[in-house]
Amino acid sequence: MIDPVIFSFKLFNFEIVLRWYGVLVMLGAVAGAIWAEREIKRRGENGEVIWDAMVLVLPIGILGARLWYVVNSIFSGTTYYLDNPIKILYVWEGGLHFFGGLLFGGLALIFFLQKNGMDIWLFLDALAPATLLGQAIARPANFINQELYGQPTQLPWGIPIDASHRLAQYADMVQFPVETTRFHPTFAYEMILNFLIVLFLLWLSRRYEENMKPGMLFSIWLLLAGLSRAFIEFFRPDQARIGDTFISYTMAVSFGMAIVGAIMLLVRL
């Protein structure tokens, strides 16, 4: 497996650590911003504004992503963050949830756009594919951290997971031997779906550009991103379920996201 730490060194009494997780998340954010900048320029607005917005949106988005991840972990029955509350601050060790970043970052972006008198729909249409692109680029970090995997599988693309990174239900090394047990790489499934949606939205925005009203691309993004994440949730045994059902909280939010997107699309047709 790949070491999550790229390098580390001591600086006075501080240890400086560079992790793959942080590098890939930032790489995804920068790639998404570059995409959005070019798309905004193509639509006739000042794309460089996106970098000013990132100063506000990125930290708030990361905060929201972390809080959602921690709350979701607690709902799943994990007491790790309750027993070690200081670990909530250790974002570099992994643990960001897309929906939290989307919600908090989205609200911060809308606030920024309204404050500066900018076209909200234009920016949302331009940014929609960029968010999935950034998320897809950052997904390999989950493989390096051995997290966000699914149930055991016999499929040839199943991945090994070390004993120290196993979920409680797969910790029995007799039933699930480290040498032979493989798991669904759900992060890879989501990464592939994200890239496919980005390509589809790109094609759609070019092929039917003259016929698409403001907000339509964003609505389609909501619909497709919601459905794809709901599908992924069927492979996520680590997610908190609603009562005794098979439906996780994230799955419910994903379906809600898709429904909102469908309604918005119908309204804007």
PDB file of C-alpha atoms in Angstrom:
ATOM      1  CA  MET A   1       0.000   0.000   0.000  1.00  0.00           C
ATOM      2  CA  ILE A   2       1.017   3.628  -0.477  1.00  0.00           C
ATOM      3  CA  ASP A   3       2.229   5.486   2.607  1.00  0.00           C
ATOM      4  CA  PRO A   4      -0.308   8.270   3.390  1.00  0.00           C
ATOM      5  CA  VAL A   5       2.618  10.538   4.388  1.00  0.00           C
ATOM      6  CA  ILE A   6       4.693  11.902   1.513  1.00  0.00           C
ATOM      7  CA  PHE A   7       7.348  13.319   3.830  1.00  0.00           C
ATOM      8  CA  SER A   8       7.745  14.814   7.296  1.00  0.00           C
ATOM      9  CA  PHE A   9      10.396  16.762   9.157  1.00  0.00           C
ATOM     10  CA  LYS A  10      10.962  18.589  12.427  1.00  0.00           C
ATOM     11  CA  LEU A  11      10.985  22.387  12.504  1.00  0.00           C
ATOM     12  CA  PHE A  12      11.947  23.507  15.994  1.00  0.00           C
ATOM     13  CA  ASN A  13       9.329  21.788  18.181  1.00  0.00           C
ATOM     14  CA  PHE A  14       6.836  21.305  15.366  1.00  0.00           C
ATOM     15  CA  GLU A  15       6.518  18.332  13.057  1.00  0.00           C
ATOM     16  CA  ILE A  16       5.707  19.296   9.464  1.00  0.00           C
ATOM     17  CA  VAL A  17       3.863  16.536   7.618  1.00  0.00           C
ATOM     18  CA  LEU A  18       2.776  16.492   3.993  1.00  0.00           C
ATOM     19  CA  ARG A  19       0.062  13.907   3.313  1.00  0.00           C
ATOM     20  CA  TRP A  20      -1.354  12.597   0.061  1.00  0.00           C
ATOM     21  CA  TYR A  21      -4.863  13.343   1.348  1.00  0.00           C
ATOM     22  CA  GLY A  22      -4.219  17.065   1.669  1.00  0.00           C
ATOM     23  CA  VAL A  23      -2.314  17.253  -1.620  1.00  0.00           C
ATOM     24  CA  LEU A  24      -5.048  15.516  -3.624  1.00  0.00           C
ATOM     25  CA  VAL A  25      -7.874  17.496  -2.011  1.00  0.00           C
ATOM     26  CA  MET A  26      -6.118  20.763  -2.814  1.00  0.00           C
ATOM     27  CA  LEU A  27      -5.286  19.534  -6.315  1.00  0.00           C
ATOM     28  CA  GLY A  28      -8.967  18.751  -6.856  1.00  0.00           C
ATOM     29  CA  ALA A  29     -10.001  22.176  -5.562  1.00  0.00           C
ATOM     30  CA  VAL A  30      -7.518  23.978  -7.831  1.00  0.00           C
ATOM     31  CA  ALA A  31      -8.491  21.896 -10.878  1.00  0.00           C
ATOM     32  CA  GLY A  32     -12.165  22.604 -10.231  1.00  0.00           C
ATOM     33  CA  ALA A  33     -11.482  26.319  -9.860  1.00  0.00           C
ATOM     34  CA  ILE A  34      -9.502  26.420 -13.128  1.00  0.00           C
ATOM     35  CA  TRP A  35     -12.363  24.654 -14.917  1.00  0.00           C
ATOM     36  CA  ALA A  36     -14.883  27.091 -13.425  1.00  0.00           C
ATOM     37  CA  GLU A  37     -12.730  30.114 -14.313  1.00  0.00           C
ATOM     38  CA  ARG A  38     -12.568  29.118 -17.978  1.00  0.00           C
ATOM     39  CA  GLU A  39     -16.251  28.265 -18.118  1.00  0.00           C
ATOM     40  CA  ILE A  40     -17.254  31.592 -16.554  1.00  0.00           C
ATOM     41  CA  LYS A  41     -15.043  33.433 -19.054  1.00  0.00           C
ATOM     42  CA  ARG A  42     -16.638  31.470 -21.905  1.00  0.00           C
ATOM     43  CA  ARG A  43     -20.016  32.676 -20.692  1.00  0.00           C
ATOM     44  CA  GLY A  44     -18.894  36.296 -20.878  1.00  0.00           C
ATOM     45  CA  GLU A  45     -18.114  37.068 -17.237  1.00  0.00           C
ATOM     46  CA  ASN A  46     -14.894  37.714 -15.315  1.00  0.00           C
ATOM     47  CA  GLY A  47     -13.663  34.231 -14.473  1.00  0.00           C
ATOM     48  CA  GLU A  48     -10.902  35.484 -12.192  1.00  0.00           C
ATOM     49  CA  VAL A  49     -13.574  36.305  -9.623  1.00  0.00           C
ATOM     50  CA  ILE A  50     -13.701  32.615  -8.768  1.00  0.00           C
ATOM     51  CA  TRP A  51     -10.296  32.899  -7.073  1.00  0.00           C
ATOM     52  CA  ASP A  52     -11.596  35.698  -4.864  1.00  0.00           C
ATOM     53  CA  ALA A  53     -14.589  33.525  -4.002  1.00  0.00           C
ATOM     54  CA  MET A  54     -12.330  30.569  -3.174  1.00  0.00           C
ATOM     55  CA  VAL A  55     -10.778  32.523  -0.300  1.00  0.00           C
ATOM     56  CA  LEU A  56     -14.176  32.375   1.422  1.00  0.00           C
ATOM     57  CA  VAL A  57     -15.719  29.241  -0.065  1.00  0.00           C
ATOM     58  CA  LEU A  58     -12.822  26.787   0.356  1.00  0.00           C
ATOM     59  CA  PRO A  59     -12.244  27.058   4.139  1.00  0.00           C
ATOM     60  CA  ILE A  60     -15.974  27.171   4.875  1.00  0.00           C
ATOM     61  CA  GLY A  61     -16.530  24.218   2.558  1.00  0.00           C
ATOM     62  CA  ILE A  62     -13.791  22.186   4.257  1.00  0.00           C
ATOM     63  CA  LEU A  63     -15.268  23.062   7.663  1.00  0.00           C
ATOM     64  CA  GLY A  64     -18.714  21.919   6.540  1.00  0.00           C
ATOM     65  CA  ALA A  65     -17.326  18.749   4.964  1.00  0.00           C
ATOM     66  CA  ARG A  66     -15.508  17.881   8.190  1.00  0.00           C
ATOM     67  CA  LEU A  67     -18.490  18.575  10.447  1.00  0.00           C
ATOM     68  CA  TRP A  68     -20.809  16.477   8.267  1.00  0.00           C
ATOM     69  CA  TYR A  69     -18.301  13.618   8.277  1.00  0.00           C
ATOM     70  CA  VAL A  70     -17.935  13.711  12.067  1.00  0.00           C
ATOM     71  CA  VAL A  71     -21.697  13.869  12.702  1.00  0.00           C
ATOM     72  CA  ASN A  72     -22.293  11.065  10.193  1.00  0.00           C
ATOM     73  CA  SER A  73     -19.635   8.949  11.928  1.00  0.00           C
ATOM     74  CA  ILE A  74     -21.314   9.487  15.289  1.00  0.00           C
ATOM     75  CA  PHE A  75     -24.702   8.543  13.829  1.00  0.00           C
ATOM     76  CA  SER A  76     -23.048   5.367  12.499  1.00  0.00           C
ATOM     77  CA  GLY A  77     -22.304   4.359  16.085  1.00  0.00           C
ATOM     78  CA  THR A  78     -18.627   5.310  16.092  1.00  0.00           C
ATOM     79  CA  THR A  79     -17.449   6.883  19.342  1.00  0.00           C
ATOM     80  CA  TYR A  80     -13.987   7.773  18.041  1.00  0.00           C
ATOM     81  CA  TYR A  81     -14.625  11.530  17.867  1.00  0.00           C
ATOM     82  CA  LEU A  82     -16.598  11.559  21.110  1.00  0.00           C
ATOM     83  CA  ASP A  83     -13.732   9.828  22.880  1.00  0.00           C
ATOM     84  CA  ASN A  84     -11.082  11.948  21.099  1.00  0.00           C
ATOM     85  CA  PRO A  85     -12.702  15.338  20.343  1.00  0.00           C
ATOM     86  CA  ILE A  86      -9.347  16.905  19.469  1.00  0.00           C
ATOM     87  CA  LYS A  87      -9.237  14.525  16.486  1.00  0.00           C
ATOM     88  CA  ILE A  88     -12.102  16.485  14.912  1.00  0.00           C
ATOM     89  CA  LEU A  89      -9.499  19.098  14.015  1.00  0.00           C
ATOM     90  CA  TYR A  90      -7.185  16.571  12.342  1.00  0.00           C
ATOM     91  CA  VAL A  91      -8.572  17.042   8.843  1.00  0.00           C
ATOM     92  CA  TRP A  92      -5.257  16.000   7.294  1.00  0.00           C
ATOM     93  CA  GLU A  93      -5.795  12.452   8.558  1.00  0.00           C
ATOM     94  CA  GLY A  94      -8.821  12.090   6.272  1.00  0.00           C
ATOM     95  CA  GLY A  95     -12.562  12.396   6.682  1.00  0.00           C
ATOM     96  CA  LEU A  96     -14.408  14.960   4.566  1.00  0.00           C
ATOM     97  CA  HIS A  97     -17.988  14.509   3.382  1.00  0.00           C
ATOM     98  CA  PHE A  98     -18.990  15.884  -0.007  1.00  0.00           C
ATOM     99  CA  PHE A  99     -22.462  16.983   1.108  1.00  0.00           C
ATOM    100  CA  GLY A 100     -21.141  19.040   3.987  1.00  0.00           C
ATOM    101  CA  GLY A 101     -18.697  20.813   1.702  1.00  0.00           C
ATOM    102  CA  LEU A 102     -21.441  21.291  -0.865  1.00  0.00           C
ATOM    103  CA  LEU A 103     -23.893  22.785   1.619  1.00  0.00           C
ATOM    104  CA  PHE A 104     -21.538  25.096   3.509  1.00  0.00           C
ATOM    105  CA  GLY A 105     -19.462  25.987   0.462  1.00  0.00           C
ATOM    106  CA  GLY A 106     -22.581  26.598  -1.621  1.00  0.00           C
ATOM    107  CA  LEU A 107     -24.064  28.959   0.961  1.00  0.00           C
ATOM    108  CA  ALA A 108     -20.754  30.822   1.195  1.00  0.00           C
ATOM    109  CA  LEU A 109     -20.623  31.126  -2.600  1.00  0.00           C
ATOM    110  CA  ILE A 110     -24.181  32.468  -2.859  1.00  0.00           C
ATOM    111  CA  PHE A 111     -23.403  35.002  -0.130  1.00  0.00           C
ATOM    112  CA  PHE A 112     -20.277  36.101  -2.026  1.00  0.00           C
ATOM    113  CA  LEU A 113     -22.122  36.415  -5.339  1.00  0.00           C
ATOM    114  CA  GLN A 114     -25.036  38.343  -3.869  1.00  0.00           C
ATOM    115  CA  LYS A 115     -22.710  40.682  -2.019  1.00  0.00           C
ATOM    116  CA  ASN A 116     -20.846  41.462  -5.242  1.00  0.00           C
ATOM    117  CA  GLY A 117     -23.952  41.705  -7.430  1.00  0.00           C
ATOM    118  CA  MET A 118     -23.077  38.776  -9.714  1.00  0.00           C
ATOM    119  CA  ASP A 119     -25.259  36.411 -11.726  1.00  0.00           C
ATOM    120  CA  ILE A 120     -25.850  33.482  -9.379  1.00  0.00           C
ATOM    121  CA  TRP A 121     -27.294  31.122 -12.009  1.00  0.00           C
ATOM    122  CA  LEU A 122     -24.385  31.721 -14.384  1.00  0.00           C
ATOM    123  CA  PHE A 123     -21.863  30.846 -11.700  1.00  0.00           C
ATOM    124  CA  LEU A 124     -23.816  27.801 -10.502  1.00  0.00           C
ATOM    125  CA  ASP A 125     -24.060  26.454 -14.056  1.00  0.00           C
ATOM    126  CA  ALA A 126     -20.318  26.958 -14.516  1.00  0.00           C
ATOM    127  CA  LEU A 127     -19.349  25.503 -11.153  1.00  0.00           C
ATOM    128  CA  ALA A 128     -21.590  22.418 -11.173  1.00  0.00           C
ATOM    129  CA  PRO A 129     -19.324  20.198 -13.292  1.00  0.00           C
ATOM    130  CA  ALA A 130     -16.241  21.670 -11.592  1.00  0.00           C
ATOM    131  CA  THR A 131     -17.292  20.359  -8.176  1.00  0.00           C
ATOM    132  CA  LEU A 132     -17.556  16.787  -9.437  1.00  0.00           C
ATOM    133  CA  LEU A 133     -14.255  17.113 -11.288  1.00  0.00           C
ATOM    134  CA  GLY A 134     -12.511  18.264  -8.114  1.00  0.00           C
ATOM    135  CA  GLN A 135     -14.103  15.491  -6.074  1.00  0.00           C
ATOM    136  CA  ALA A 136     -13.087  12.852  -8.616  1.00  0.00           C
ATOM    137  CA  ILE A 137      -9.463  14.030  -8.636  1.00  0.00           C
ATOM    138  CA  ALA A 138      -9.328  13.841  -4.834  1.00  0.00           C
ATOM    139  CA  ARG A 139     -10.874  10.347  -4.581  1.00  0.00           C
ATOM    140  CA  PRO A 140      -7.593   8.360  -4.887  1.00  0.00           C
ATOM    141  CA  ALA A 141      -6.734   9.779  -1.456  1.00  0.00           C
ATOM    142  CA  ASN A 142      -9.368   7.430  -0.017  1.00  0.00           C
ATOM    143  CA  PHE A 143      -7.487   4.461  -1.489  1.00  0.00           C
ATOM    144  CA  ILE A 144      -4.241   5.666   0.076  1.00  0.00           C
ATOM    145  CA  ASN A 145      -5.955   6.137   3.448  1.00  0.00           C
ATOM    146  CA  GLN A 146      -7.802   2.784   3.074  1.00  0.00           C
ATOM    147  CA  GLU A 147     -11.209   4.308   3.708  1.00  0.00           C
ATOM    148  CA  LEU A 148     -14.634   4.573   2.053  1.00  0.00           C
ATOM    149  CA  TYR A 149     -14.553   0.995   0.811  1.00  0.00           C
ATOM    150  CA  GLY A 150     -17.544  -1.316   0.465  1.00  0.00           C
ATOM    151  CA  GLN A 151     -18.511  -4.857   1.363  1.00  0.00           C
ATOM    152  CA  PRO A 152     -16.300  -7.885   0.676  1.00  0.00           C
ATOM    153  CA  THR A 153     -16.356  -8.965  -2.965  1.00  0.00           C
ATOM    154  CA  GLN A 154     -14.991 -11.677  -5.232  1.00  0.00           C
ATOM    155  CA  LEU A 155     -14.808  -9.309  -8.195  1.00  0.00           C
ATOM    156  CA  PRO A 156     -11.339  -9.019  -9.771  1.00  0.00           C
ATOM    157  CA  TRP A 157     -11.058  -5.305  -8.984  1.00  0.00           C
ATOM    158  CA  GLY A 158     -11.629  -5.767  -5.258  1.00  0.00           C
ATOM    159  CA  ILE A 159      -8.986  -4.119  -3.045  1.00  0.00           C
ATOM    160  CA  PRO A 160      -7.212  -5.374   0.108  1.00  0.00           C
ATOM    161  CA  ILE A 161      -7.696  -3.530   3.400  1.00  0.00           C
ATOM    162  CA  ASP A 162      -5.244  -3.834   6.292  1.00  0.00           C
ATOM    163  CA  ALA A 163      -6.543  -5.156   9.601  1.00  0.00           C
ATOM    164  CA  SER A 164      -5.965  -1.775  11.264  1.00  0.00           C
ATOM    165  CA  HIS A 165      -8.307  -0.071   8.783  1.00  0.00           C
ATOM    166  CA  ARG A 166     -11.127  -2.609   8.879  1.00  0.00           C
ATOM    167  CA  LEU A 167     -14.660  -1.740   9.895  1.00  0.00           C
ATOM    168  CA  ALA A 168     -15.810  -3.533  13.033  1.00  0.00           C
ATOM    169  CA  GLN A 169     -17.985  -5.993  11.101  1.00  0.00           C
ATOM    170  CA  TYR A 170     -14.959  -7.130   9.064  1.00  0.00           C
ATOM    171  CA  ALA A 171     -12.406  -7.248  11.886  1.00  0.00           C
ATOM    172  CA  ASP A 172     -12.604 -11.044  12.292  1.00  0.00           C
ATOM    173  CA  MET A 173      -9.402 -12.179  10.575  1.00  0.00           C
ATOM    174  CA  VAL A 174     -10.582 -15.798  10.543  1.00  0.00           C
ATOM    175  CA  GLN A 175     -13.767 -15.027   8.642  1.00  0.00           C
ATOM    176  CA  PHE A 176     -12.151 -12.242   6.583  1.00  0.00           C
ATOM    177  CA  PRO A 177      -8.440 -13.107   6.173  1.00  0.00           C
ATOM    178  CA  VAL A 178      -6.223 -10.178   5.215  1.00  0.00           C
ATOM    179  CA  GLU A 179      -4.453 -12.258   2.580  1.00  0.00           C
ATOM    180  CA  THR A 180      -7.558 -13.220   0.602  1.00  0.00           C
ATOM    181  CA  THR A 181     -10.406 -10.828   1.461  1.00  0.00           C
ATOM    182  CA  ARG A 182     -11.086  -8.031  -1.006  1.00  0.00           C
ATOM    183  CA  PHE A 183     -13.533  -5.127  -0.777  1.00  0.00           C
ATOM    184  CA  HIS A 184     -15.537  -2.999  -3.198  1.00  0.00           C
ATOM    185  CA  PRO A 185     -13.540   0.170  -4.051  1.00  0.00           C
ATOM    186  CA  THR A 186     -16.558   2.435  -3.685  1.00  0.00           C
ATOM    187  CA  PHE A 187     -14.428   5.565  -3.922  1.00  0.00           C
ATOM    188  CA  ALA A 188     -13.349   4.393  -7.394  1.00  0.00           C
ATOM    189  CA  TYR A 189     -16.970   3.774  -8.416  1.00  0.00           C
ATOM    190  CA  GLU A 190     -17.850   7.314  -7.391  1.00  0.00           C
ATOM    191  CA  MET A 191     -14.780   8.727  -9.116  1.00  0.00           C
ATOM    192  CA  ILE A 192     -15.730   7.035 -12.402  1.00  0.00           C
ATOM    193  CA  LEU A 193     -19.346   8.184 -12.147  1.00  0.00           C
ATOM    194  CA  ASN A 194     -18.197  11.729 -11.432  1.00  0.00           C
ATOM    195  CA  PHE A 195     -15.981  11.816 -14.501  1.00  0.00           C
ATOM    196  CA  LEU A 196     -18.814  10.452 -16.654  1.00  0.00           C
ATOM    197  CA  ILE A 197     -21.249  13.077 -15.361  1.00  0.00           C
ATOM    198  CA  VAL A 198     -18.685  15.830 -15.969  1.00  0.00           C
ATOM    199  CA  LEU A 199     -18.236  14.668 -19.573  1.00  0.00           C
ATOM    200  CA  PHE A 200     -22.002  14.469 -20.080  1.00  0.00           C
ATOM    201  CA  LEU A 201     -22.565  17.961 -18.671  1.00  0.00           C
ATOM    202  CA  LEU A 202     -19.753  19.294 -20.845  1.00  0.00           C
ATOM    203  CA  TRP A 203     -21.320  17.763 -23.956  1.00  0.00           C
ATOM    204  CA  LEU A 204     -24.782  18.965 -22.967  1.00  0.00           C
ATOM    205  CA  SER A 205     -23.630  22.530 -22.309  1.00  0.00           C
ATOM    206  CA  ARG A 206     -22.015  22.722 -25.739  1.00  0.00           C
ATOM    207  CA  ARG A 207     -24.576  20.806 -27.800  1.00  0.00           C
ATOM    208  CA  TYR A 208     -27.672  22.598 -26.477  1.00  0.00           C
ATOM    209  CA  GLU A 209     -26.149  25.833 -25.197  1.00  0.00           C
ATOM    210  CA  GLU A 210     -28.553  28.121 -27.059  1.00  0.00           C
ATOM    211  CA  ASN A 211     -31.600  26.229 -25.787  1.00  0.00           C
ATOM    212  CA  MET A 212     -30.584  25.954 -22.137  1.00  0.00           C
ATOM    213  CA  LYS A 213     -32.026  28.488 -19.735  1.00  0.00           C
ATOM    214  CA  PRO A 214     -29.944  29.734 -16.789  1.00  0.00           C
ATOM    215  CA  GLY A 215     -29.955  27.162 -14.014  1.00  0.00           C
ATOM    216  CA  MET A 216     -30.799  24.164 -16.204  1.00  0.00           C
ATOM    217  CA  LEU A 217     -27.277  22.738 -16.146  1.00  0.00           C
ATOM    218  CA  PHE A 218     -27.150  23.152 -12.381  1.00  0.00           C
ATOM    219  CA  SER A 219     -30.508  21.369 -12.088  1.00  0.00           C
ATOM    220  CA  ILE A 220     -29.283  18.437 -14.181  1.00  0.00           C
ATOM    221  CA  TRP A 221     -26.146  18.311 -12.059  1.00  0.00           C
ATOM    222  CA  LEU A 222     -28.254  18.098  -8.892  1.00  0.00           C
ATOM    223  CA  LEU A 223     -30.286  15.270 -10.410  1.00  0.00           C
ATOM    224  CA  LEU A 224     -27.350  13.206 -11.671  1.00  0.00           C
ATOM    225  CA  ALA A 225     -25.028  13.825  -8.724  1.00  0.00           C
ATOM    226  CA  GLY A 226     -27.819  12.880  -6.326  1.00  0.00           C
ATOM    227  CA  LEU A 227     -28.686   9.658  -8.155  1.00  0.00           C
ATOM    228  CA  SER A 228     -25.052   8.604  -8.516  1.00  0.00           C
ATOM    229  CA  ARG A 229     -24.344   9.097  -4.806  1.00  0.00           C
ATOM    230  CA  ALA A 230     -27.545   7.254  -3.864  1.00  0.00           C
ATOM    231  CA  PHE A 231     -26.317   4.324  -5.964  1.00  0.00           C
ATOM    232  CA  ILE A 232     -22.916   4.374  -4.267  1.00  0.00           C
ATOM    233  CA  GLU A 233     -24.588   4.209  -0.856  1.00  0.00           C
ATOM    234  CA  PHE A 234     -25.745   0.645  -1.572  1.00  0.00           C
ATOM    235  CA  PHE A 235     -22.060  -0.327  -1.349  1.00  0.00           C
ATOM    236  CA  ARG A 236     -21.229   1.631   1.827  1.00  0.00           C
ATOM    237  CA  PRO A 237     -21.513  -0.493   5.001  1.00  0.00           C
ATOM    238  CA  ASP A 238     -20.001   2.282   7.116  1.00  0.00           C
ATOM    239  CA  GLN A 239     -22.917   4.688   6.731  1.00  0.00           C
ATOM    240  CA  ALA A 240     -25.525   5.368   9.423  1.00  0.00           C
ATOM    241  CA  ARG A 241     -28.907   3.826   8.576  1.00  0.00           C
ATOM    242  CA  ILE A 242     -32.336   5.249   9.288  1.00  0.00           C
ATOM    243  CA  GLY A 243     -33.784   2.918  11.889  1.00  0.00           C
ATOM    244  CA  ASP A 244     -33.763  -0.709  10.742  1.00  0.00           C
ATOM    245  CA  THR A 245     -34.026   0.176   7.051  1.00  0.00           C
ATOM    246  CA  PHE A 246     -31.353  -0.206   4.388  1.00  0.00           C
ATOM    247  CA  ILE A 247     -31.570   3.550   3.720  1.00  0.00           C
ATOM    248  CA  SER A 248     -28.672   5.611   5.029  1.00  0.00           C
ATOM    249  CA  TYR A 249     -28.953   9.286   5.916  1.00  0.00           C
ATOM    250  CA  THR A 250     -26.634  10.094   3.036  1.00  0.00           C
ATOM    251  CA  MET A 251     -28.785   8.050   0.649  1.00  0.00           C
ATOM    252  CA  ALA A 252     -31.885   9.967   1.769  1.00  0.00           C
ATOM    253  CA  VAL A 253     -30.128  13.300   1.251  1.00  0.00           C
ATOM    254  CA  SER A 254     -28.927  12.102  -2.164  1.00  0.00           C
ATOM    255  CA  PHE A 255     -32.455  11.204  -3.250  1.00  0.00           C
ATOM    256  CA  GLY A 256     -33.665  14.555  -1.943  1.00  0.00           C
ATOM    257  CA  MET A 257     -30.961  16.283  -3.950  1.00  0.00           C
ATOM    258  CA  ALA A 258     -32.052  14.407  -7.099  1.00  0.00           C
ATOM    259  CA  ILE A 259     -35.719  15.264  -6.523  1.00  0.00           C
ATOM    260  CA  VAL A 260     -34.918  18.956  -6.062  1.00  0.00           C
ATOM    261  CA  GLY A 261     -32.888  18.859  -9.273  1.00  0.00           C
ATOM    262  CA  ALA A 262     -35.736  17.197 -11.180  1.00  0.00           C
ATOM    263  CA  ILE A 263     -38.270  19.752  -9.950  1.00  0.00           C
ATOM    264  CA  MET A 264     -35.971  22.673 -10.779  1.00  0.00           C
ATOM    265  CA  LEU A 265     -35.368  21.240 -14.245  1.00  0.00           C
ATOM    266  CA  LEU A 266     -39.082  20.894 -14.938  1.00  0.00           C
ATOM    267  CA  VAL A 267     -39.675  24.447 -13.778  1.00  0.00           C
ATOM    268  CA  ARG A 268     -36.955  25.781 -16.070  1.00  0.00           C
ATOM    269  CA  LEU A 269     -37.915  23.806 -19.175  1.00  0.00           C
TER     270      LEU A 269
END
